PDB file of C-alpha atoms in Angstrom:
ATOM      1  CA  UNK A  29      -7.148 -34.586 -35.927  1.00 45.00           C
ATOM      2  CA  UNK A  30     -10.562 -33.643 -37.362  1.00 44.00           C
ATOM      3  CA  UNK A  31     -11.122 -31.197 -34.527  1.00 43.00           C
ATOM      4  CA  UNK A  32      -7.828 -29.473 -35.367  1.00 47.00           C
ATOM      5  CA  UNK A  33      -8.887 -28.969 -39.002  1.00 45.00           C
ATOM      6  CA  UNK A  34     -12.322 -27.820 -37.896  1.00 45.00           C
ATOM      7  CA  UNK A  35     -10.745 -25.227 -35.541  1.00 47.00           C
ATOM      8  CA  UNK A  36      -8.404 -23.983 -38.261  1.00 46.00           C
ATOM      9  CA  UNK A  37     -11.282 -23.621 -40.709  1.00 50.00           C
ATOM     10  CA  UNK A  38     -13.344 -21.724 -38.151  1.00 47.00           C
ATOM     11  CA  UNK A  39     -10.439 -19.359 -37.474  1.00 48.00           C
ATOM     12  CA  UNK A  40     -10.065 -18.676 -41.215  1.00 46.00           C
ATOM     13  CA  UNK A  41     -13.765 -17.924 -41.568  1.00 49.00           C
ATOM     14  CA  UNK A  42     -13.639 -15.548 -38.581  1.00 46.00           C
ATOM     15  CA  UNK A  43     -10.560 -13.797 -39.986  1.00 46.00           C
ATOM     16  CA  UNK A  44     -12.229 -13.387 -43.387  1.00 47.00           C
ATOM     17  CA  UNK A  45     -15.360 -11.977 -41.736  1.00 50.00           C
ATOM     18  CA  UNK A  46     -13.392  -9.422 -39.715  1.00 45.00           C
ATOM     19  CA  UNK A  47     -11.304  -8.426 -42.732  1.00 46.00           C
ATOM     20  CA  UNK A  48     -14.438  -7.923 -44.841  1.00 48.00           C
ATOM     21  CA  UNK A  49     -16.075  -5.831 -42.139  1.00 46.00           C
ATOM     22  CA  UNK A  50     -12.974  -3.665 -41.809  1.00 47.00           C
ATOM     23  CA  UNK A  51     -12.832  -3.187 -45.576  1.00 46.00           C
ATOM     24  CA  UNK A  52     -16.508  -2.144 -45.694  1.00 50.00           C
ATOM     25  CA  UNK A  53     -15.994   0.257 -42.800  1.00 49.00           C
ATOM     26  CA  UNK A  54     -12.963   1.792 -44.489  1.00 47.00           C
ATOM     27  CA  UNK A  55     -14.904   2.178 -47.737  1.00 48.00           C
ATOM     28  CA  UNK A  56     -17.768   3.928 -45.934  1.00 51.00           C
ATOM     29  CA  UNK A  57     -15.284   6.230 -44.181  1.00 48.00           C
ATOM     30  CA  UNK A  58     -13.625   7.094 -47.511  1.00 48.00           C
ATOM     31  CA  UNK A  59     -17.002   7.835 -49.092  1.00 45.00           C
ATOM     32  CA  UNK A  60     -18.045  10.021 -46.163  1.00 47.00           C
ATOM     33  CA  UNK A  61     -14.726  11.860 -46.342  1.00 46.00           C
ATOM     34  CA  UNK A  62     -15.180  12.435 -50.075  1.00 46.00           C
ATOM     35  CA  UNK A  63     -18.756  13.675 -49.654  1.00 48.00           C
ATOM     36  CA  UNK A  64     -17.922  16.015 -46.754  1.00 44.00           C
ATOM     37  CA  UNK A  65     -16.112  19.243 -47.671  1.00 45.00           C
ATOM     38  CA  UNK A  66     -12.820  19.534 -45.867  1.00 44.00           C
ATOM     39  CA  UNK A  67     -12.421  22.456 -43.496  1.00 42.00           C
ATOM     40  CA  UNK A  68      -9.385  24.577 -44.030  1.00 39.00           C
ATOM     41  CA  UNK A  69      -6.984  25.264 -41.196  1.00 39.00           C
ATOM     42  CA  UNK A  70      -8.811  22.806 -38.937  1.00 41.00           C
ATOM     43  CA  UNK A  71      -7.125  22.740 -35.515  1.00 40.00           C
ATOM     44  CA  UNK A  72      -5.170  19.601 -34.718  1.00 43.00           C
ATOM     45  CA  UNK A  73      -5.892  17.563 -31.644  1.00 50.00           C
ATOM     46  CA  UNK A  74      -3.657  18.467 -28.749  1.00 51.00           C
ATOM     47  CA  UNK A  75      -3.041  17.102 -25.233  1.00 49.00           C
ATOM     48  CA  UNK A  76      -5.207  19.827 -23.641  1.00 49.00           C
ATOM     49  CA  UNK A  77      -8.256  18.854 -25.723  1.00 54.00           C
ATOM     50  CA  UNK A  78      -7.624  15.143 -25.124  1.00 52.00           C
ATOM     51  CA  UNK A  79      -7.295  15.632 -21.373  1.00 49.00           C
ATOM     52  CA  UNK A  80     -10.329  17.896 -21.229  1.00 51.00           C
ATOM     53  CA  UNK A  81     -12.381  15.302 -23.125  1.00 54.00           C
ATOM     54  CA  UNK A  82     -11.212  12.599 -20.742  1.00 53.00           C
ATOM     55  CA  UNK A  83     -12.373  14.702 -17.789  1.00 49.00           C
ATOM     56  CA  UNK A  84     -15.743  15.414 -19.404  1.00 52.00           C
ATOM     57  CA  UNK A  85     -15.037  19.073 -20.167  1.00 54.00           C
ATOM     58  CA  UNK A  86     -16.299  20.633 -23.429  1.00 61.00           C
ATOM     59  CA  UNK A  87     -13.666  21.136 -26.137  1.00 78.00           C
ATOM     60  CA  UNK A  88     -12.073  24.559 -26.064  1.00 84.00           C
ATOM     61  CA  UNK A  89     -12.882  26.876 -28.968  1.00 89.00           C
ATOM     62  CA  UNK A  90      -9.817  29.103 -29.041  1.00 90.00           C
ATOM     63  CA  UNK A  91     -11.490  31.928 -30.967  1.00 93.00           C
ATOM     64  CA  UNK A  92     -14.458  31.978 -28.589  1.00 92.00           C
ATOM     65  CA  UNK A  93     -12.113  31.839 -25.588  1.00 90.00           C
ATOM     66  CA  UNK A  94     -10.123  34.803 -26.917  1.00 94.00           C
ATOM     67  CA  UNK A  95     -13.300  36.827 -27.428  1.00 94.00           C
ATOM     68  CA  UNK A  96     -14.318  35.923 -23.898  1.00 90.00           C
ATOM     69  CA  UNK A  97     -10.938  36.985 -22.541  1.00 93.00           C
ATOM     70  CA  UNK A  98     -11.293  40.416 -24.123  1.00 94.00           C
ATOM     71  CA  UNK A  99     -14.634  40.842 -22.349  1.00 93.00           C
ATOM     72  CA  UNK A 100     -13.581  39.244 -19.062  1.00 92.00           C
ATOM     73  CA  UNK A 101     -10.369  41.219 -18.420  1.00 93.00           C
ATOM     74  CA  UNK A 102     -11.828  44.763 -18.423  1.00 91.00           C
ATOM     75  CA  UNK A 103     -15.168  43.724 -16.908  1.00 89.00           C
ATOM     76  CA  UNK A 104     -14.221  41.077 -14.350  1.00 91.00           C
ATOM     77  CA  UNK A 105     -10.413  41.064 -14.035  1.00 87.00           C
ATOM     78  CA  UNK A 106     -10.283  43.770 -11.367  1.00 86.00           C
ATOM     79  CA  UNK A 107     -12.052  41.357  -8.973  1.00 90.00           C
ATOM     80  CA  UNK A 108     -11.335  37.864 -10.272  1.00 90.00           C
ATOM     81  CA  UNK A 109      -7.886  38.550 -11.731  1.00 89.00           C
ATOM     82  CA  UNK A 110      -7.051  38.761 -15.425  1.00 91.00           C
ATOM     83  CA  UNK A 111      -6.281  35.006 -15.422  1.00 88.00           C
ATOM     84  CA  UNK A 112      -9.506  34.216 -13.468  1.00 90.00           C
ATOM     85  CA  UNK A 113      -7.507  32.777 -10.583  1.00 88.00           C
ATOM     86  CA  UNK A 114      -9.006  35.254  -8.137  1.00 87.00           C
ATOM     87  CA  UNK A 115      -8.037  38.546  -6.599  1.00 85.00           C
ATOM     88  CA  UNK A 116     -10.463  40.299  -4.258  1.00 84.00           C
ATOM     89  CA  UNK A 117     -13.119  38.024  -5.786  1.00 86.00           C
ATOM     90  CA  UNK A 118     -13.079  34.208  -5.836  1.00 89.00           C
ATOM     91  CA  UNK A 119     -11.015  31.930  -8.082  1.00 89.00           C
ATOM     92  CA  UNK A 120     -13.229  31.050 -11.063  1.00 90.00           C
ATOM     93  CA  UNK A 121     -10.833  28.456 -12.491  1.00 86.00           C
ATOM     94  CA  UNK A 122     -11.781  26.113  -9.635  1.00 85.00           C
ATOM     95  CA  UNK A 123     -15.388  27.280  -9.336  1.00 87.00           C
ATOM     96  CA  UNK A 124     -17.818  24.328  -9.668  1.00 88.00           C
ATOM     97  CA  UNK A 125     -20.393  26.712 -11.173  1.00 88.00           C
ATOM     98  CA  UNK A 126     -18.001  27.773 -13.937  1.00 88.00           C
ATOM     99  CA  UNK A 127     -16.649  24.256 -14.486  1.00 85.00           C
ATOM    100  CA  UNK A 128     -20.138  22.815 -15.050  1.00 88.00           C
ATOM    101  CA  UNK A 129     -21.398  25.757 -17.093  1.00 90.00           C
ATOM    102  CA  UNK A 130     -22.399  25.193 -20.715  1.00 90.00           C
ATOM    103  CA  UNK A 131     -22.509  28.307 -22.898  1.00 90.00           C
ATOM    104  CA  UNK A 132     -23.575  30.469 -19.974  1.00 89.00           C
ATOM    105  CA  UNK A 133     -26.477  28.390 -18.664  1.00 92.00           C
ATOM    106  CA  UNK A 134     -25.182  28.590 -15.078  1.00 92.00           C
ATOM    107  CA  UNK A 135     -23.008  31.684 -14.945  1.00 91.00           C
ATOM    108  CA  UNK A 136     -25.338  33.727 -17.172  1.00 90.00           C
ATOM    109  CA  UNK A 137     -27.906  34.585 -14.454  1.00 93.00           C
ATOM    110  CA  UNK A 138     -25.095  35.441 -12.025  1.00 92.00           C
ATOM    111  CA  UNK A 139     -23.424  37.768 -14.544  1.00 92.00           C
ATOM    112  CA  UNK A 140     -26.642  39.503 -15.548  1.00 91.00           C
ATOM    113  CA  UNK A 141     -28.066  39.886 -12.016  1.00 92.00           C
ATOM    114  CA  UNK A 142     -24.837  40.207 -10.070  1.00 90.00           C
ATOM    115  CA  UNK A 143     -24.451  39.361  -6.410  1.00 90.00           C
ATOM    116  CA  UNK A 144     -24.895  42.680  -4.604  1.00 88.00           C
ATOM    117  CA  UNK A 145     -24.610  41.059  -1.187  1.00 86.00           C
ATOM    118  CA  UNK A 146     -21.077  39.952  -2.121  1.00 85.00           C
ATOM    119  CA  UNK A 147     -20.135  43.165  -3.886  1.00 86.00           C
ATOM    120  CA  UNK A 148     -20.516  41.850  -7.443  1.00 91.00           C
ATOM    121  CA  UNK A 149     -22.241  44.311  -9.802  1.00 91.00           C
ATOM    122  CA  UNK A 150     -24.745  43.252 -12.463  1.00 91.00           C
ATOM    123  CA  UNK A 151     -23.750  43.171 -16.148  1.00 92.00           C
ATOM    124  CA  UNK A 152     -27.232  43.172 -17.649  1.00 90.00           C
ATOM    125  CA  UNK A 153     -26.065  44.523 -21.025  1.00 92.00           C
ATOM    126  CA  UNK A 154     -23.982  41.472 -21.936  1.00 92.00           C
ATOM    127  CA  UNK A 155     -25.552  39.330 -24.662  1.00 93.00           C
ATOM    128  CA  UNK A 156     -25.973  35.561 -24.544  1.00 94.00           C
ATOM    129  CA  UNK A 157     -23.153  35.159 -27.072  1.00 94.00           C
ATOM    130  CA  UNK A 158     -20.799  37.300 -25.001  1.00 93.00           C
ATOM    131  CA  UNK A 159     -21.571  35.301 -21.864  1.00 91.00           C
ATOM    132  CA  UNK A 160     -21.003  32.068 -23.803  1.00 92.00           C
ATOM    133  CA  UNK A 161     -17.588  33.420 -24.849  1.00 92.00           C
ATOM    134  CA  UNK A 162     -16.779  34.245 -21.214  1.00 91.00           C
ATOM    135  CA  UNK A 163     -17.765  30.701 -20.294  1.00 89.00           C
ATOM    136  CA  UNK A 164     -15.422  29.343 -22.968  1.00 92.00           C
ATOM    137  CA  UNK A 165     -12.607  31.551 -21.643  1.00 92.00           C
ATOM    138  CA  UNK A 166     -13.107  30.142 -18.135  1.00 91.00           C
ATOM    139  CA  UNK A 167     -13.095  26.600 -19.528  1.00 89.00           C
ATOM    140  CA  UNK A 168      -9.846  27.363 -21.341  1.00 88.00           C
ATOM    141  CA  UNK A 169      -8.284  28.585 -18.101  1.00 88.00           C
ATOM    142  CA  UNK A 170      -9.398  25.409 -16.313  1.00 85.00           C
ATOM    143  CA  UNK A 171      -8.003  23.252 -19.132  1.00 83.00           C
ATOM    144  CA  UNK A 172      -4.667  25.093 -18.969  1.00 79.00           C
ATOM    145  CA  UNK A 173      -4.490  24.609 -15.191  1.00 77.00           C
ATOM    146  CA  UNK A 174      -5.102  20.845 -15.400  1.00 73.00           C
ATOM    147  CA  UNK A 175      -3.004  20.098 -18.476  1.00 69.00           C
ATOM    148  CA  UNK A 176       0.502  19.264 -17.262  1.00 61.00           C
ATOM    149  CA  UNK A 177       1.613  18.521 -20.828  1.00 59.00           C
ATOM    150  CA  UNK A 178       1.234  22.182 -21.766  1.00 58.00           C
ATOM    151  CA  UNK A 179       2.757  23.578 -18.574  1.00 57.00           C
ATOM    152  CA  UNK A 180       5.495  26.109 -19.314  1.00 60.00           C
ATOM    153  CA  UNK A 181       8.217  26.671 -16.760  1.00 62.00           C
ATOM    154  CA  UNK A 182       9.154  30.292 -16.327  1.00 63.00           C
ATOM    155  CA  UNK A 183      12.640  31.740 -15.980  1.00 69.00           C
ATOM    156  CA  UNK A 184      14.269  30.080 -12.983  1.00 75.00           C
ATOM    157  CA  UNK A 185      17.585  31.908 -13.141  1.00 84.00           C
ATOM    158  CA  UNK A 186      16.752  34.983 -11.078  1.00 87.00           C
ATOM    159  CA  UNK A 187      19.490  34.890  -8.424  1.00 90.00           C
ATOM    160  CA  UNK A 188      22.862  36.599  -7.970  1.00 93.00           C
ATOM    161  CA  UNK A 189      25.658  34.406  -9.360  1.00 93.00           C
ATOM    162  CA  UNK A 190      28.366  36.086  -7.263  1.00 95.00           C
ATOM    163  CA  UNK A 191      26.455  35.462  -4.041  1.00 95.00           C
ATOM    164  CA  UNK A 192      25.840  31.912  -5.243  1.00 94.00           C
ATOM    165  CA  UNK A 193      29.597  31.399  -5.718  1.00 94.00           C
ATOM    166  CA  UNK A 194      30.199  32.676  -2.188  1.00 95.00           C
ATOM    167  CA  UNK A 195      27.646  30.195  -0.834  1.00 95.00           C
ATOM    168  CA  UNK A 196      29.123  27.367  -2.940  1.00 94.00           C
ATOM    169  CA  UNK A 197      32.652  27.995  -1.642  1.00 94.00           C
ATOM    170  CA  UNK A 198      31.590  28.922   1.891  1.00 94.00           C
ATOM    171  CA  UNK A 199      28.605  28.031   4.103  1.00 93.00           C
ATOM    172  CA  UNK A 200      27.123  25.581   1.582  1.00 91.00           C
ATOM    173  CA  UNK A 201      30.262  23.378   1.889  1.00 90.00           C
ATOM    174  CA  UNK A 202      29.700  22.304  -1.732  1.00 91.00           C
ATOM    175  CA  UNK A 203      33.455  22.093  -2.368  1.00 91.00           C
ATOM    176  CA  UNK A 204      33.686  19.229   0.126  1.00 87.00           C
ATOM    177  CA  UNK A 205      32.363  16.958  -2.650  1.00 86.00           C
ATOM    178  CA  UNK A 206      32.288  18.982  -5.874  1.00 90.00           C
ATOM    179  CA  UNK A 207      34.675  20.918  -8.085  1.00 92.00           C
ATOM    180  CA  UNK A 208      33.834  23.513 -10.733  1.00 93.00           C
ATOM    181  CA  UNK A 209      36.743  22.220 -12.827  1.00 93.00           C
ATOM    182  CA  UNK A 210      36.032  18.558 -12.111  1.00 92.00           C
ATOM    183  CA  UNK A 211      32.606  16.898 -11.824  1.00 90.00           C
ATOM    184  CA  UNK A 212      30.730  20.191 -12.335  1.00 92.00           C
ATOM    185  CA  UNK A 213      32.762  21.442 -15.298  1.00 94.00           C
ATOM    186  CA  UNK A 214      30.348  22.571 -18.066  1.00 93.00           C
ATOM    187  CA  UNK A 215      27.381  21.275 -16.044  1.00 92.00           C
ATOM    188  CA  UNK A 216      25.165  24.132 -17.298  1.00 92.00           C
ATOM    189  CA  UNK A 217      25.570  22.930 -20.888  1.00 92.00           C
ATOM    190  CA  UNK A 218      24.475  19.417 -19.956  1.00 89.00           C
ATOM    191  CA  UNK A 219      21.169  20.307 -18.274  1.00 86.00           C
ATOM    192  CA  UNK A 220      18.393  22.834 -18.668  1.00 86.00           C
ATOM    193  CA  UNK A 221      17.897  25.125 -15.623  1.00 88.00           C
ATOM    194  CA  UNK A 222      14.902  23.174 -14.317  1.00 85.00           C
ATOM    195  CA  UNK A 223      16.795  19.853 -14.455  1.00 85.00           C
ATOM    196  CA  UNK A 224      19.911  21.450 -12.991  1.00 88.00           C
ATOM    197  CA  UNK A 225      17.865  22.790 -10.084  1.00 89.00           C
ATOM    198  CA  UNK A 226      16.276  19.374  -9.531  1.00 85.00           C
ATOM    199  CA  UNK A 227      19.662  17.687  -9.443  1.00 85.00           C
ATOM    200  CA  UNK A 228      20.970  20.368  -7.094  1.00 88.00           C
ATOM    201  CA  UNK A 229      18.115  19.762  -4.639  1.00 87.00           C
ATOM    202  CA  UNK A 230      17.408  16.044  -5.238  1.00 81.00           C
ATOM    203  CA  UNK A 231      20.463  14.323  -6.726  1.00 80.00           C
ATOM    204  CA  UNK A 232      18.722  10.937  -6.905  1.00 71.00           C
ATOM    205  CA  UNK A 233      17.652   9.784 -10.413  1.00 67.00           C
ATOM    206  CA  UNK A 234      14.375  11.211 -11.677  1.00 65.00           C
ATOM    207  CA  UNK A 235      11.696   8.563 -11.109  1.00 65.00           C
ATOM    208  CA  UNK A 236       9.603   9.901 -13.997  1.00 60.00           C
ATOM    209  CA  UNK A 237      12.542   9.395 -16.381  1.00 64.00           C
ATOM    210  CA  UNK A 238      12.870   5.844 -15.083  1.00 61.00           C
ATOM    211  CA  UNK A 239       9.174   5.153 -15.642  1.00 67.00           C
ATOM    212  CA  UNK A 240       9.451   6.505 -19.201  1.00 60.00           C
ATOM    213  CA  UNK A 241      12.382   4.197 -19.893  1.00 65.00           C
ATOM    214  CA  UNK A 242      14.986   6.952 -20.284  1.00 63.00           C
ATOM    215  CA  UNK A 243      18.607   6.166 -19.538  1.00 60.00           C
ATOM    216  CA  UNK A 244      19.411   7.214 -15.967  1.00 62.00           C
ATOM    217  CA  UNK A 245      22.657   6.728 -14.100  1.00 66.00           C
ATOM    218  CA  UNK A 246      22.204   4.811 -10.855  1.00 66.00           C
ATOM    219  CA  UNK A 247      22.844   6.846  -7.700  1.00 68.00           C
ATOM    220  CA  UNK A 248      26.295   6.585  -6.183  1.00 73.00           C
ATOM    221  CA  UNK A 249      25.980   4.132  -3.280  1.00 78.00           C
ATOM    222  CA  UNK A 250      26.905   5.269   0.213  1.00 88.00           C
ATOM    223  CA  UNK A 251      30.287   4.023   1.409  1.00 92.00           C
ATOM    224  CA  UNK A 252      31.261   3.003   4.907  1.00 93.00           C
ATOM    225  CA  UNK A 253      34.486   2.589   6.833  1.00 94.00           C
ATOM    226  CA  UNK A 254      34.501   0.180   9.755  1.00 94.00           C
ATOM    227  CA  UNK A 255      37.316   0.570  12.266  1.00 95.00           C
ATOM    228  CA  UNK A 256      37.922  -2.550  14.353  1.00 93.00           C
ATOM    229  CA  UNK A 257      39.156  -2.593  17.946  1.00 90.00           C
ATOM    230  CA  UNK A 258      42.558  -3.748  16.631  1.00 91.00           C
ATOM    231  CA  UNK A 259      42.860  -0.549  14.586  1.00 91.00           C
ATOM    232  CA  UNK A 260      42.272  -2.266  11.241  1.00 93.00           C
ATOM    233  CA  UNK A 261      39.964  -0.373   8.876  1.00 94.00           C
ATOM    234  CA  UNK A 262      37.710  -2.011   6.280  1.00 93.00           C
ATOM    235  CA  UNK A 263      35.965   0.157   3.677  1.00 94.00           C
ATOM    236  CA  UNK A 264      33.444  -0.551   0.951  1.00 93.00           C
ATOM    237  CA  UNK A 265      29.952   0.010  -0.389  1.00 91.00           C
ATOM    238  CA  UNK A 266      27.399   0.077   2.421  1.00 91.00           C
ATOM    239  CA  UNK A 267      25.019  -2.890   2.260  1.00 91.00           C
ATOM    240  CA  UNK A 268      23.150  -2.661   5.584  1.00 92.00           C
ATOM    241  CA  UNK A 269      23.293  -0.603   8.750  1.00 90.00           C
ATOM    242  CA  UNK A 270      21.199  -0.754  11.920  1.00 91.00           C
ATOM    243  CA  UNK A 271      21.756  -0.435  15.672  1.00 89.00           C
ATOM    244  CA  UNK A 272      23.294  -3.922  15.877  1.00 93.00           C
ATOM    245  CA  UNK A 273      25.123  -4.747  12.642  1.00 93.00           C
ATOM    246  CA  UNK A 274      26.867  -3.145   9.699  1.00 93.00           C
ATOM    247  CA  UNK A 275      27.624  -4.942   6.441  1.00 94.00           C
ATOM    248  CA  UNK A 276      29.490  -3.930   3.308  1.00 93.00           C
ATOM    249  CA  UNK A 277      31.011  -5.092   0.043  1.00 93.00           C
ATOM    250  CA  UNK A 278      34.748  -4.429   0.048  1.00 91.00           C
ATOM    251  CA  UNK A 279      36.903  -3.491  -2.945  1.00 88.00           C
ATOM    252  CA  UNK A 280      37.384  -7.174  -3.819  1.00 90.00           C
ATOM    253  CA  UNK A 281      33.642  -7.816  -3.823  1.00 90.00           C
ATOM    254  CA  UNK A 282      33.668  -9.770  -0.565  1.00 94.00           C
ATOM    255  CA  UNK A 283      30.694  -9.445   1.739  1.00 95.00           C
ATOM    256  CA  UNK A 284      31.736  -8.390   5.260  1.00 93.00           C
ATOM    257  CA  UNK A 285      29.475  -8.084   8.291  1.00 94.00           C
ATOM    258  CA  UNK A 286      30.318  -6.808  11.775  1.00 94.00           C
ATOM    259  CA  UNK A 287      28.641  -6.374  15.107  1.00 93.00           C
ATOM    260  CA  UNK A 288      28.536  -2.702  16.053  1.00 92.00           C
ATOM    261  CA  UNK A 289      29.396  -3.479  19.647  1.00 89.00           C
ATOM    262  CA  UNK A 290      33.161  -3.041  19.344  1.00 86.00           C
ATOM    263  CA  UNK A 291      33.618  -1.117  16.066  1.00 93.00           C
ATOM    264  CA  UNK A 292      33.477   2.490  14.926  1.00 94.00           C
ATOM    265  CA  UNK A 293      31.375   3.194  11.843  1.00 94.00           C
ATOM    266  CA  UNK A 294      31.778   6.152   9.507  1.00 92.00           C
ATOM    267  CA  UNK A 295      29.267   6.505   6.654  1.00 89.00           C
ATOM    268  CA  UNK A 296      29.726   8.760   3.650  1.00 87.00           C
ATOM    269  CA  UNK A 297      26.555   9.310   1.613  1.00 84.00           C
ATOM    270  CA  UNK A 298      26.984  11.671  -1.376  1.00 78.00           C
ATOM    271  CA  UNK A 299      23.329  12.714  -1.083  1.00 82.00           C
ATOM    272  CA  UNK A 300      23.315  13.347   2.648  1.00 83.00           C
ATOM    273  CA  UNK A 301      24.746  16.858   2.318  1.00 83.00           C
ATOM    274  CA  UNK A 302      22.072  17.789  -0.244  1.00 87.00           C
ATOM    275  CA  UNK A 303      19.322  16.431   2.000  1.00 83.00           C
ATOM    276  CA  UNK A 304      20.730  18.323   4.992  1.00 85.00           C
ATOM    277  CA  UNK A 305      20.634  21.578   3.023  1.00 88.00           C
ATOM    278  CA  UNK A 306      16.978  21.271   2.021  1.00 85.00           C
ATOM    279  CA  UNK A 307      15.483  22.522   5.307  1.00 87.00           C
ATOM    280  CA  UNK A 308      18.321  25.037   5.734  1.00 88.00           C
ATOM    281  CA  UNK A 309      18.195  26.789   2.345  1.00 88.00           C
ATOM    282  CA  UNK A 310      16.632  30.221   2.103  1.00 91.00           C
ATOM    283  CA  UNK A 311      14.882  31.057  -1.177  1.00 89.00           C
ATOM    284  CA  UNK A 312      17.588  33.603  -1.899  1.00 92.00           C
ATOM    285  CA  UNK A 313      20.403  31.111  -1.343  1.00 93.00           C
ATOM    286  CA  UNK A 314      18.692  28.552  -3.554  1.00 91.00           C
ATOM    287  CA  UNK A 315      18.229  30.986  -6.453  1.00 92.00           C
ATOM    288  CA  UNK A 316      21.729  32.405  -6.040  1.00 93.00           C
ATOM    289  CA  UNK A 317      23.299  28.938  -6.108  1.00 94.00           C
ATOM    290  CA  UNK A 318      21.391  28.002  -9.267  1.00 93.00           C
ATOM    291  CA  UNK A 319      22.478  31.271 -10.902  1.00 93.00           C
ATOM    292  CA  UNK A 320      26.092  30.416 -10.100  1.00 94.00           C
ATOM    293  CA  UNK A 321      25.802  26.860 -11.470  1.00 94.00           C
ATOM    294  CA  UNK A 322      24.328  28.341 -14.667  1.00 93.00           C
ATOM    295  CA  UNK A 323      27.660  30.137 -15.242  1.00 94.00           C
ATOM    296  CA  UNK A 324      29.484  26.810 -15.486  1.00 94.00           C
ATOM    297  CA  UNK A 325      29.265  26.392 -19.259  1.00 91.00           C
TER     298      UNK A 325
END
C-alpha cells in the first residue's frame, strides 16, 4: 500500500514540474512576442513551404521568386523554357546544381561565365542579387513540381460530346450496362470532371478516399450463373473461381460450390467491360466520352 501512495505522490510532483515548466515557457514566449514588433501581412505557412522544409529545401520567398522569373523568362526561357522545365536546353527544375544552390553560390559562376561548349552564352552583367532571385525562382519551380497539395488540374473537358455519344451508344457498348436516364442520370452534377473521368476508367472505389476515411460505396460484386448438366441454373454472387471449382452465394444466402468438370460457368463482372476498354481507348475517344458524360446534368 505504501508503494502505491509513494507512486501517486511521485506522479503528482512530476505533473506539477511539467506544468510549471510549460507555464514558464509560455510566459517567455508571450514576453518575446510583446517585445518583437509584429510584421504586417506576414505570409501564412502553406503545404508547399512545409513540404519544402521537410525535404531540406530553403523556404520560398515569393517576391524574390517573382523578380527572378522576370529576369529568367527573357534571358533564359528561350533555351530552358519559361517554366524552367527545359526546351532546347536542360530541365533546371530537376537539375541537382539548381536544387542545391543557395543564393547563386552554384549557378552564379555558370550564369556569369556561360557554357560555350554547350551553346550557353555568358550573362556577366547580372548582379549577385539578380542571380539570387533567379535561384529563388528555380527553387519555387521545384517546390511547385513536388507539392502535390498545390497541384491544379487543368480543363479536362476538351472532347466532342456528339462523338462521345456515338461511342457511348455504339462501339463502346456502354448501353449494355448503363442508361443515361437510369444509373447515369445527372451524373455530371454528382462528380467533378476529374472524378468522373476516374470512375469512367477505373470504377473501383478510390483507395485514397478509403485511406482518408471518406465514405465509399463498395464495388458491385461479380455475379455468376452455373448451369448444371441437368439444365438447372444457379445464380448468385461469385465467391471463388479457378480451373477446378466455382463457388457462389445464392439469393437466399446459401453457399454453393461446384466442380467445373460437368457445368457451364458464365461470369458477369460490372468492371470487366471498363478494364477491357482501357487498352483499346484512343485519346480522342476517351476525351469525347468524358465530354458526353459532362452533358448529363
